[in-house]
PDB file of C-alpha atoms in Angstrom:
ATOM      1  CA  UNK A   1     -37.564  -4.124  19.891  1.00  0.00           C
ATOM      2  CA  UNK A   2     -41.033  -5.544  18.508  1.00  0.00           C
ATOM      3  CA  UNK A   3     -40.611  -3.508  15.211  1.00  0.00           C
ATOM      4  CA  UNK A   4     -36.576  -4.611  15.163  1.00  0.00           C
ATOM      5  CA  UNK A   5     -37.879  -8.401  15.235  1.00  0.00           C
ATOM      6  CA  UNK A   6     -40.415  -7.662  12.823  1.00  0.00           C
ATOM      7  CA  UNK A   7     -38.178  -5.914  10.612  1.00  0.00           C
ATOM      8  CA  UNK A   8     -35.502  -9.102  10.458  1.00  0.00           C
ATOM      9  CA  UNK A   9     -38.555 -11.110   9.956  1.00  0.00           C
ATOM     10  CA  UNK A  10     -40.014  -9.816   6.954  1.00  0.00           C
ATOM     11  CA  UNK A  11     -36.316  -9.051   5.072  1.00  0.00           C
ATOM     12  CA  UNK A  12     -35.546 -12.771   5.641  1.00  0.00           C
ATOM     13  CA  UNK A  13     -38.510 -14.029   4.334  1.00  0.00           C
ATOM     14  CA  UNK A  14     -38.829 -11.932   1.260  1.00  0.00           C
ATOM     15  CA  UNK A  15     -34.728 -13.186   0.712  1.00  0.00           C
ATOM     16  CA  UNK A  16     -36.768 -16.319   1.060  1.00  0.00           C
ATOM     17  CA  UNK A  17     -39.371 -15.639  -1.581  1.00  0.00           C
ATOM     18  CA  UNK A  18     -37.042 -13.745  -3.893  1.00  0.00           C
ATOM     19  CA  UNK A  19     -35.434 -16.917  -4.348  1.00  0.00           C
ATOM     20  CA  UNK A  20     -38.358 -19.032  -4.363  1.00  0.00           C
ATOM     21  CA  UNK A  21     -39.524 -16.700  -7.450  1.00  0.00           C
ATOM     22  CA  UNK A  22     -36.391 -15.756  -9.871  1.00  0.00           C
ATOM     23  CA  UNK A  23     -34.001 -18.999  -8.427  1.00  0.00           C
ATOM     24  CA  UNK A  24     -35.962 -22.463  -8.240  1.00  0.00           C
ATOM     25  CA  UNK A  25     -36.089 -23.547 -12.328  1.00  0.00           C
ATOM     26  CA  UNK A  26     -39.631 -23.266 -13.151  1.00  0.00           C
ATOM     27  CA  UNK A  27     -40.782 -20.713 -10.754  1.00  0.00           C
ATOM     28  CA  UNK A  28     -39.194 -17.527 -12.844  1.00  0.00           C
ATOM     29  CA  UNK A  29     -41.655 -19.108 -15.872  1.00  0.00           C
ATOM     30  CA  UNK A  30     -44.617 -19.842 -13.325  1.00  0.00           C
ATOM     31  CA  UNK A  31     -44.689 -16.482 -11.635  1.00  0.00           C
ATOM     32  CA  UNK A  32     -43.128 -14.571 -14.700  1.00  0.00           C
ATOM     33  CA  UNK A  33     -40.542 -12.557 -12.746  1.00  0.00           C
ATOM     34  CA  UNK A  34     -38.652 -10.006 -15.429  1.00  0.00           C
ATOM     35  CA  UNK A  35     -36.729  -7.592 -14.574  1.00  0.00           C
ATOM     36  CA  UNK A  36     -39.272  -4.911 -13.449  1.00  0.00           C
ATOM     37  CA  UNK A  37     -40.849  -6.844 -11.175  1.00  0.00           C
ATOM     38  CA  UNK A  38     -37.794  -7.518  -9.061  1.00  0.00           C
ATOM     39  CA  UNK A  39     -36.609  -4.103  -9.420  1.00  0.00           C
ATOM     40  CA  UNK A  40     -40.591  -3.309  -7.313  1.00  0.00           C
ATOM     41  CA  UNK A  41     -39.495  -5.909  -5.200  1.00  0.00           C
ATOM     42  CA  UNK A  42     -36.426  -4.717  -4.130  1.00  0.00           C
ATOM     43  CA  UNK A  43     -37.215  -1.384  -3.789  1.00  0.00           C
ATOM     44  CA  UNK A  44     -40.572  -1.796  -1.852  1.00  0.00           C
ATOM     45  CA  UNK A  45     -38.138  -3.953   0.592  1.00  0.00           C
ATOM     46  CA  UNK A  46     -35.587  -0.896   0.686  1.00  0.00           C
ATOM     47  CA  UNK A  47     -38.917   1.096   1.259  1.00  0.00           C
ATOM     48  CA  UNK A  48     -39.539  -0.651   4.603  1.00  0.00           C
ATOM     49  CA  UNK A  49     -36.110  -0.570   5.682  1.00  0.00           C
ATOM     50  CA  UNK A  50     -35.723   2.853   5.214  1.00  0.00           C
ATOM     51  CA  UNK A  51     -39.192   3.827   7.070  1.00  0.00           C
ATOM     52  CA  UNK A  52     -37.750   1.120   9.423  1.00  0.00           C
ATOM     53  CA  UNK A  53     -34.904   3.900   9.943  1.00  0.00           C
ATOM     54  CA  UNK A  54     -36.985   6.739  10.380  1.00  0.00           C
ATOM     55  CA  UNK A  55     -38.737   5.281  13.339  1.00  0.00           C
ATOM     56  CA  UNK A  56     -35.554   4.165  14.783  1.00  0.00           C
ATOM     57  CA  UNK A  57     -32.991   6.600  13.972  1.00  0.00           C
ATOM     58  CA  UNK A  58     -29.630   5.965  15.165  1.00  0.00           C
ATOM     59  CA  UNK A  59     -26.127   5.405  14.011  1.00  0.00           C
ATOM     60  CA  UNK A  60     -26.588   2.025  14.335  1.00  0.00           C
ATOM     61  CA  UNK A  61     -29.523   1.011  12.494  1.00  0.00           C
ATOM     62  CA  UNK A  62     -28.034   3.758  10.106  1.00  0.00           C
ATOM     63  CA  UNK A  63     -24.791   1.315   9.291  1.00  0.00           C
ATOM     64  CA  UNK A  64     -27.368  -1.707   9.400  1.00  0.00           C
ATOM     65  CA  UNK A  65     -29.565  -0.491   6.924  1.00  0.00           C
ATOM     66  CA  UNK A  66     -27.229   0.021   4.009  1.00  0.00           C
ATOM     67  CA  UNK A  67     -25.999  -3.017   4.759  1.00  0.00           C
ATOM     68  CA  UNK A  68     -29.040  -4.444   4.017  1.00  0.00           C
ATOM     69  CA  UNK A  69     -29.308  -2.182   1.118  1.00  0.00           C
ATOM     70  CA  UNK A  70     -26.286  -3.750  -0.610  1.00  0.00           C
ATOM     71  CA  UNK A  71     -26.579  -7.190   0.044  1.00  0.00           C
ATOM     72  CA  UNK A  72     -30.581  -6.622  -1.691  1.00  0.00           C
ATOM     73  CA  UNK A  73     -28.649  -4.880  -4.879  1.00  0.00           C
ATOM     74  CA  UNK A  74     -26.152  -7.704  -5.070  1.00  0.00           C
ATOM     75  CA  UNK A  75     -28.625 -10.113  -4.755  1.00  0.00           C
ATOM     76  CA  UNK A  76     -30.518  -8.243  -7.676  1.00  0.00           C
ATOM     77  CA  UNK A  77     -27.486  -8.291  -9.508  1.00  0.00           C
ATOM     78  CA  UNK A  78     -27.014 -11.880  -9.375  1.00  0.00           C
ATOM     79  CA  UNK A  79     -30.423 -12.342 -10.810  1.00  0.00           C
ATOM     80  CA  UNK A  80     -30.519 -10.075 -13.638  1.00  0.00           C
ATOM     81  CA  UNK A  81     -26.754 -11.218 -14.903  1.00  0.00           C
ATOM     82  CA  UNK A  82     -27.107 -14.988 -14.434  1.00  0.00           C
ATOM     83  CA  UNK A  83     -31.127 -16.361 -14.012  1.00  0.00           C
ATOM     84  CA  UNK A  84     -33.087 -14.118 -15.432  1.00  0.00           C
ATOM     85  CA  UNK A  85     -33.767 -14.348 -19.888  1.00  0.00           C
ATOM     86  CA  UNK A  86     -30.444 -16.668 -19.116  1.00  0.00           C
ATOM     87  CA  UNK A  87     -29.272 -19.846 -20.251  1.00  0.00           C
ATOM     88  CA  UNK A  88     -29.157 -22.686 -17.388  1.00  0.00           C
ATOM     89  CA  UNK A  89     -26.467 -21.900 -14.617  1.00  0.00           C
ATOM     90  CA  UNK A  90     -24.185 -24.807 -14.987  1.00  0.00           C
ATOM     91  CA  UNK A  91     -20.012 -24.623 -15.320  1.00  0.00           C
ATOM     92  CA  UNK A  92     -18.725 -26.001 -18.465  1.00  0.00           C
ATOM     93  CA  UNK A  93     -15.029 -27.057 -18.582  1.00  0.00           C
ATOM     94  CA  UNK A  94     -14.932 -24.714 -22.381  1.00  0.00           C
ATOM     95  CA  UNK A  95     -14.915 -21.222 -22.389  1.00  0.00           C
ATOM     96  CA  UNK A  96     -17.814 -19.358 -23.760  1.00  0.00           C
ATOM     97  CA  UNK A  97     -16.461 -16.877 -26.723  1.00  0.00           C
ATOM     98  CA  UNK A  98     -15.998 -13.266 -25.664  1.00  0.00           C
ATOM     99  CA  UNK A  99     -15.305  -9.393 -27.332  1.00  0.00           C
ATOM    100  CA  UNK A 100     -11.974  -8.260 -26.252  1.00  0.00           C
ATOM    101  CA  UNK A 101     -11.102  -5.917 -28.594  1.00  0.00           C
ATOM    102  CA  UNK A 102     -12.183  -2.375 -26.786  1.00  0.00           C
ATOM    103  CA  UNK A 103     -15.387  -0.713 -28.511  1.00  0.00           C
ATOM    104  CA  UNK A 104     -16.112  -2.968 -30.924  1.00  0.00           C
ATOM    105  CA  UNK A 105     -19.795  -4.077 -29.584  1.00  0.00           C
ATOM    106  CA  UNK A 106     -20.781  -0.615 -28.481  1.00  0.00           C
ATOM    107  CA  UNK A 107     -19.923   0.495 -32.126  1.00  0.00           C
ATOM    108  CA  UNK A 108     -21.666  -2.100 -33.342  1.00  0.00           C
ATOM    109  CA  UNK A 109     -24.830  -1.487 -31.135  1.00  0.00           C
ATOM    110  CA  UNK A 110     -24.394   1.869 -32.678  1.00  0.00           C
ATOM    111  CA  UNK A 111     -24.330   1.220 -35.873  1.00  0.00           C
ATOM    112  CA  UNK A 112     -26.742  -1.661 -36.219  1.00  0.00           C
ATOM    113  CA  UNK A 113     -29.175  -2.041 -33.296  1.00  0.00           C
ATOM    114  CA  UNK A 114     -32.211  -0.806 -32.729  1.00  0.00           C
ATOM    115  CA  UNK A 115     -32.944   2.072 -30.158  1.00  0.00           C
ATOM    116  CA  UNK A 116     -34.467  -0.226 -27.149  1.00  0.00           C
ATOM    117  CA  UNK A 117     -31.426  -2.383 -28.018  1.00  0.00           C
ATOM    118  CA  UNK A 118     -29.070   0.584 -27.210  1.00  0.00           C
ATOM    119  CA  UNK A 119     -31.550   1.257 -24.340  1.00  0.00           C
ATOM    120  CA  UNK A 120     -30.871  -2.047 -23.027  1.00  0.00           C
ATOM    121  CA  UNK A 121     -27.182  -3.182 -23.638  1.00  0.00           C
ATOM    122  CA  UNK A 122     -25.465   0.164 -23.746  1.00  0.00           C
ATOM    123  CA  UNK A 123     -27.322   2.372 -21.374  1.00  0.00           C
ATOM    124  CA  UNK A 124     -28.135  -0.674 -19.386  1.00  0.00           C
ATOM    125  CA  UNK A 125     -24.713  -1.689 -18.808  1.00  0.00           C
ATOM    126  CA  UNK A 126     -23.552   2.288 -17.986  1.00  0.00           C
ATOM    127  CA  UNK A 127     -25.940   1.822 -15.164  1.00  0.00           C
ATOM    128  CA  UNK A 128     -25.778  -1.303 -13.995  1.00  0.00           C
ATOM    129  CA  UNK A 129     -23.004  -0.685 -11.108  1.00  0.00           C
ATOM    130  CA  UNK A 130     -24.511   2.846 -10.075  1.00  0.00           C
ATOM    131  CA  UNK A 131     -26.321   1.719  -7.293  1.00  0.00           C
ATOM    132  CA  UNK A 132     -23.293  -0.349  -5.312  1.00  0.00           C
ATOM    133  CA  UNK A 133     -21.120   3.172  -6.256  1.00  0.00           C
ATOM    134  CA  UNK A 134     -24.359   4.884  -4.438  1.00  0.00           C
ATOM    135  CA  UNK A 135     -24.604   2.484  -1.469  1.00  0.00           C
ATOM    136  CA  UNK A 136     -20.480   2.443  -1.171  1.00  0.00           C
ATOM    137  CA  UNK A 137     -20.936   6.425  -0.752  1.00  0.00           C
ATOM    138  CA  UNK A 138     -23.512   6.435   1.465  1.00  0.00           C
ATOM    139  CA  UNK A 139     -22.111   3.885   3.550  1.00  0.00           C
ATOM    140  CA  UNK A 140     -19.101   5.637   4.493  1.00  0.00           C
ATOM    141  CA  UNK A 141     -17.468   9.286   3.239  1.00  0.00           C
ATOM    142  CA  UNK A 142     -14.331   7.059   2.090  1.00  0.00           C
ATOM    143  CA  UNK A 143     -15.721   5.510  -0.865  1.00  0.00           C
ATOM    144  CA  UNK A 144     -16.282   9.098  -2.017  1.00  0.00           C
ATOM    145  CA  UNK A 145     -12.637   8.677  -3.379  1.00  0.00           C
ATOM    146  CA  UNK A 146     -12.807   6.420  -6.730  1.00  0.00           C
ATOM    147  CA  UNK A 147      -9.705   4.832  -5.956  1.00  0.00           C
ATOM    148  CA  UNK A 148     -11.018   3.147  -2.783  1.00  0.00           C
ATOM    149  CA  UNK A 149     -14.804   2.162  -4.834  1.00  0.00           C
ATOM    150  CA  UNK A 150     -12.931   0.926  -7.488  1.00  0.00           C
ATOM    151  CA  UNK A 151     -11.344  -1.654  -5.161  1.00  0.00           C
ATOM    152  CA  UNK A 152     -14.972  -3.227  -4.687  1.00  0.00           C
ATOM    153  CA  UNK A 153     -16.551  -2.147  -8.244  1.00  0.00           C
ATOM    154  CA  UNK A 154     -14.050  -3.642 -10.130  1.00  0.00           C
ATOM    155  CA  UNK A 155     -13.715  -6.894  -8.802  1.00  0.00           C
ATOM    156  CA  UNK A 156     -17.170  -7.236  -8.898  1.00  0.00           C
ATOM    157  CA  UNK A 157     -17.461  -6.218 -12.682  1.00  0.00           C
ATOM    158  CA  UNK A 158     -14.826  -8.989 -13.553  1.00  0.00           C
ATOM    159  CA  UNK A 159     -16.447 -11.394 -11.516  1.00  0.00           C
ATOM    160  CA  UNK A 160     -19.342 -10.790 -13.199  1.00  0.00           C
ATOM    161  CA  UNK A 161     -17.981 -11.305 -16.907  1.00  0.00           C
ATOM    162  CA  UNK A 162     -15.654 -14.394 -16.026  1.00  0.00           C
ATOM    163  CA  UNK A 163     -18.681 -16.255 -14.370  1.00  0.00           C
ATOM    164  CA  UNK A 164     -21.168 -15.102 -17.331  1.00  0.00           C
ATOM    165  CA  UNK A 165     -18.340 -17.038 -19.807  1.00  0.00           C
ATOM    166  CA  UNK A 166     -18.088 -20.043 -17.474  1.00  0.00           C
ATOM    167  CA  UNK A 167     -21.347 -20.506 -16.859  1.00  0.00           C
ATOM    168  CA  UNK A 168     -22.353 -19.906 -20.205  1.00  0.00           C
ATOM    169  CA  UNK A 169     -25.154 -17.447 -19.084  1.00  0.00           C
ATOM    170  CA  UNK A 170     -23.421 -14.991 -21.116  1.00  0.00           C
ATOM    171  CA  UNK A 171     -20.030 -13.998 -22.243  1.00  0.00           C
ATOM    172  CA  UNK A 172     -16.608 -12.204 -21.674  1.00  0.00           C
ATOM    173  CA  UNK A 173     -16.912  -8.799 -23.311  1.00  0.00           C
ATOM    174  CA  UNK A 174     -14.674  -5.813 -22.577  1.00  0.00           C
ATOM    175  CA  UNK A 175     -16.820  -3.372 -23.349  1.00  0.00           C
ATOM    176  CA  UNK A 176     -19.321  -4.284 -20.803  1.00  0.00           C
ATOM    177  CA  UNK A 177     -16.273  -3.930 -18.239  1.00  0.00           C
ATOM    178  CA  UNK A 178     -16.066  -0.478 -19.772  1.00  0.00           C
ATOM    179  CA  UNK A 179     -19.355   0.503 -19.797  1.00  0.00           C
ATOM    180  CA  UNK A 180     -19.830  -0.974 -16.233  1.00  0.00           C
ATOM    181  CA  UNK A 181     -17.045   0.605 -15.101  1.00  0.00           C
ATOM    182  CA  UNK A 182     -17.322   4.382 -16.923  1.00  0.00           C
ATOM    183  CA  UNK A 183     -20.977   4.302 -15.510  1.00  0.00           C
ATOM    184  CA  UNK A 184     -19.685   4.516 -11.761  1.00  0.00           C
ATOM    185  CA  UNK A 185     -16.568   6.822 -12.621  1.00  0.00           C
ATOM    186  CA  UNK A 186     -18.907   9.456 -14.260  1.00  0.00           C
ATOM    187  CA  UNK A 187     -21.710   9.203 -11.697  1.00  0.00           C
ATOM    188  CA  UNK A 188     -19.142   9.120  -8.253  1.00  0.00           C
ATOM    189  CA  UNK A 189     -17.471  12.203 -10.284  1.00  0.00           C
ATOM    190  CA  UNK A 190     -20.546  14.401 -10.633  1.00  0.00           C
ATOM    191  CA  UNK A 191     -22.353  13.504  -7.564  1.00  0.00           C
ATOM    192  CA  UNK A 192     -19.332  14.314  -5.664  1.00  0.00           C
ATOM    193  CA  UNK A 193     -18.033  17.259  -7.689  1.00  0.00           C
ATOM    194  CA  UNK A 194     -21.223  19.134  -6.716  1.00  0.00           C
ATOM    195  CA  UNK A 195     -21.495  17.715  -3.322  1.00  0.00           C
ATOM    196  CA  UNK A 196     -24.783  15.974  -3.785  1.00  0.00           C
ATOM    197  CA  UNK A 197     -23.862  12.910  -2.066  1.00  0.00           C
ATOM    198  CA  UNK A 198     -22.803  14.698   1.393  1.00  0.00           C
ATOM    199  CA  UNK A 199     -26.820  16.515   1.188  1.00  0.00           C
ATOM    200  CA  UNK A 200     -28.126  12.492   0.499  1.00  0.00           C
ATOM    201  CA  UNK A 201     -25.974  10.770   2.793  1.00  0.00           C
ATOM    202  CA  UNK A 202     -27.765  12.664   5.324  1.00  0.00           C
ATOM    203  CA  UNK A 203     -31.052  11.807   4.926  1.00  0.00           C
ATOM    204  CA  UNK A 204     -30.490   8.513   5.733  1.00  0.00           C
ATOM    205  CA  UNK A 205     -30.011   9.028   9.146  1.00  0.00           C
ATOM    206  CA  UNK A 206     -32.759  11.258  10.473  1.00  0.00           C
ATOM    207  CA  UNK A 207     -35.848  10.971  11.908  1.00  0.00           C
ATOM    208  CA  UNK A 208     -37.340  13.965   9.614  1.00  0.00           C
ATOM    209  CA  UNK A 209     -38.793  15.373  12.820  1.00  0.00           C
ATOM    210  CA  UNK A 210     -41.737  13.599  12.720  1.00  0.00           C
ATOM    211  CA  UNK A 211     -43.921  12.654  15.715  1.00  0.00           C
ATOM    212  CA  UNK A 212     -43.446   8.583  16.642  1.00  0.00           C
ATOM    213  CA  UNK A 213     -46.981   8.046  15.554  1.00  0.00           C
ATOM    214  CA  UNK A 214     -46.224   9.532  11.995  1.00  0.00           C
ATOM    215  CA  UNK A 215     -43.188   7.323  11.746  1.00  0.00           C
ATOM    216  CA  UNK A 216     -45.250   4.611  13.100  1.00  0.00           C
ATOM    217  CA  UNK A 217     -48.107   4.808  10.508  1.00  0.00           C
ATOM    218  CA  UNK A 218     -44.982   5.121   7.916  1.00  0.00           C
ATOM    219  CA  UNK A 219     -43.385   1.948   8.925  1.00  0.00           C
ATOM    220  CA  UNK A 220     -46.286  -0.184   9.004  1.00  0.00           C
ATOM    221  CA  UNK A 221     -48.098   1.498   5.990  1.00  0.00           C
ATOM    222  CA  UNK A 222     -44.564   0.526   4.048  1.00  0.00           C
ATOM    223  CA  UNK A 223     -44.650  -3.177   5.002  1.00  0.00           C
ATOM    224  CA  UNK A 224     -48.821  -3.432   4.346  1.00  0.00           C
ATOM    225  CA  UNK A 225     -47.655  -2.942   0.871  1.00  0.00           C
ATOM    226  CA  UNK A 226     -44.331  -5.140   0.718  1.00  0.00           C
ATOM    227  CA  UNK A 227     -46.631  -7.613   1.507  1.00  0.00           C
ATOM    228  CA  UNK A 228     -49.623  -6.469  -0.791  1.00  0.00           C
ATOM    229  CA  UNK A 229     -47.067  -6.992  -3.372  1.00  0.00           C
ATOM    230  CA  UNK A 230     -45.436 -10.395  -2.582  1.00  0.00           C
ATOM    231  CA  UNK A 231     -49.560 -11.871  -2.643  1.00  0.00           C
ATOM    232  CA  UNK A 232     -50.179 -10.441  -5.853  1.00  0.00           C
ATOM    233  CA  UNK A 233     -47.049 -11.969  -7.226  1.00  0.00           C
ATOM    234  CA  UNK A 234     -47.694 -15.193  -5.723  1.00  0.00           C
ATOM    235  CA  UNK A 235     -51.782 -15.266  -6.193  1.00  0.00           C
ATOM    236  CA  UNK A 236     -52.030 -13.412  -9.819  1.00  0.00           C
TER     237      UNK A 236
END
């Protein structure tokens, strides 16, 4: 029970500071959080959650945790597509201008950008929806079926791109929708074809047969340095 409490604790208040650091205007300038820095962040919380798991073990705290786990990607998400290197989030009554003509920017990024460029925008994009496709899988053997992901990973894409272009934090482009989109089909297709997933899946439920003082030193060795990292964000 102690380590449950702590657990809920510590996740709340790092919600807490995540917003204080990429949300509140200056802050993202003050503290200088880019994109790799809340990528640590979110995966040293994941981190702790998971040891959390270990210690615990149990169907349960199983269906908690990637809970957890996808409300911290979405969260993520919402940061890196609307605050972060992005205009102001306010909602204009005009339409930003958008791409809807299929393939046109991702020829274009071909043809003219540079290689970080492609990197970023292409690649980027491809990947960008992977994790909620991984979490959806893990979370239950039904998502395992692209039809039934698709009902959640599409929405969300479009979301995405018609808030970008209202907000004016980015704009409506159809490729990214591809991109976004193909990234998920190709990864849920390979990762299931080979039956990858079903090995993964597991491992987030089980205890790794480890003595209670292992998992012990694991848990609280994993929040030490959550919190070694949220004092050198605030204090450097």
């Amino acid at each position: 029970m102690r380590e449950k409490i702590l657990k809920n604790i510590i996740i709340v208040l790092n919600i807490v500071l995540f917003f204080y650091l990429v949300f509140i205007g200056i802050n993202q300038y003050l503290y200088e959080m880019d994109y790799l820095k809340c990528i640590i962040f979110m995966l040293l919380n994941s981190i702790f959650i998971f040891a959390y798991g270990i210690l615990k073990n149990n169907d349960r705290t199983y269906k908690s945790n990637i809970n957890i786990y996808i409300c911290l990607f979405l969260y993520l998400l919402f940061a890196f597509t609307f605050i972060i290197g992005r205009a102001d989030f306010r909602f204009y009554n005009r339409w930003s201008a958008g791409q809807y003509i299929p393939f046109q920017t991702i020829i274009s990024q071909l043809e003219r950008a540079s290689t970080y460029s492609i990197l970023k925008n292409i690649l980027g994009n491809a990947v960008a929806l992977i994790p909620l496709s991984f979490l959806l899988m893990i979370k239950d053997k039904k998502y395992n079926n692209v039809l039934k992901q698709s009902l959640i990973i599409l929405p969300t894409i479009l979301t995405i791109e018609v808030l970008q272009a209202s907000t004016h934090t980015g704009s409506f482009d159809v490729d990214d929708i591809i991109l976004n989109y193909g990234g998920t089909l190709i990864f849920t297709f390979l990762i299931t074809r080979f039956h990858i997933i079903d090995n993964i899946r597991k491992l987030f439920n089980t205890d790794f047969k480890l003595k209670n003082k292992t998992k012990n030193i694991l848990f609280y060795t994993s929040l030490i340095v959550l919190i070694a990292f949220d004092l050198i964000i605030l204090f450097t």
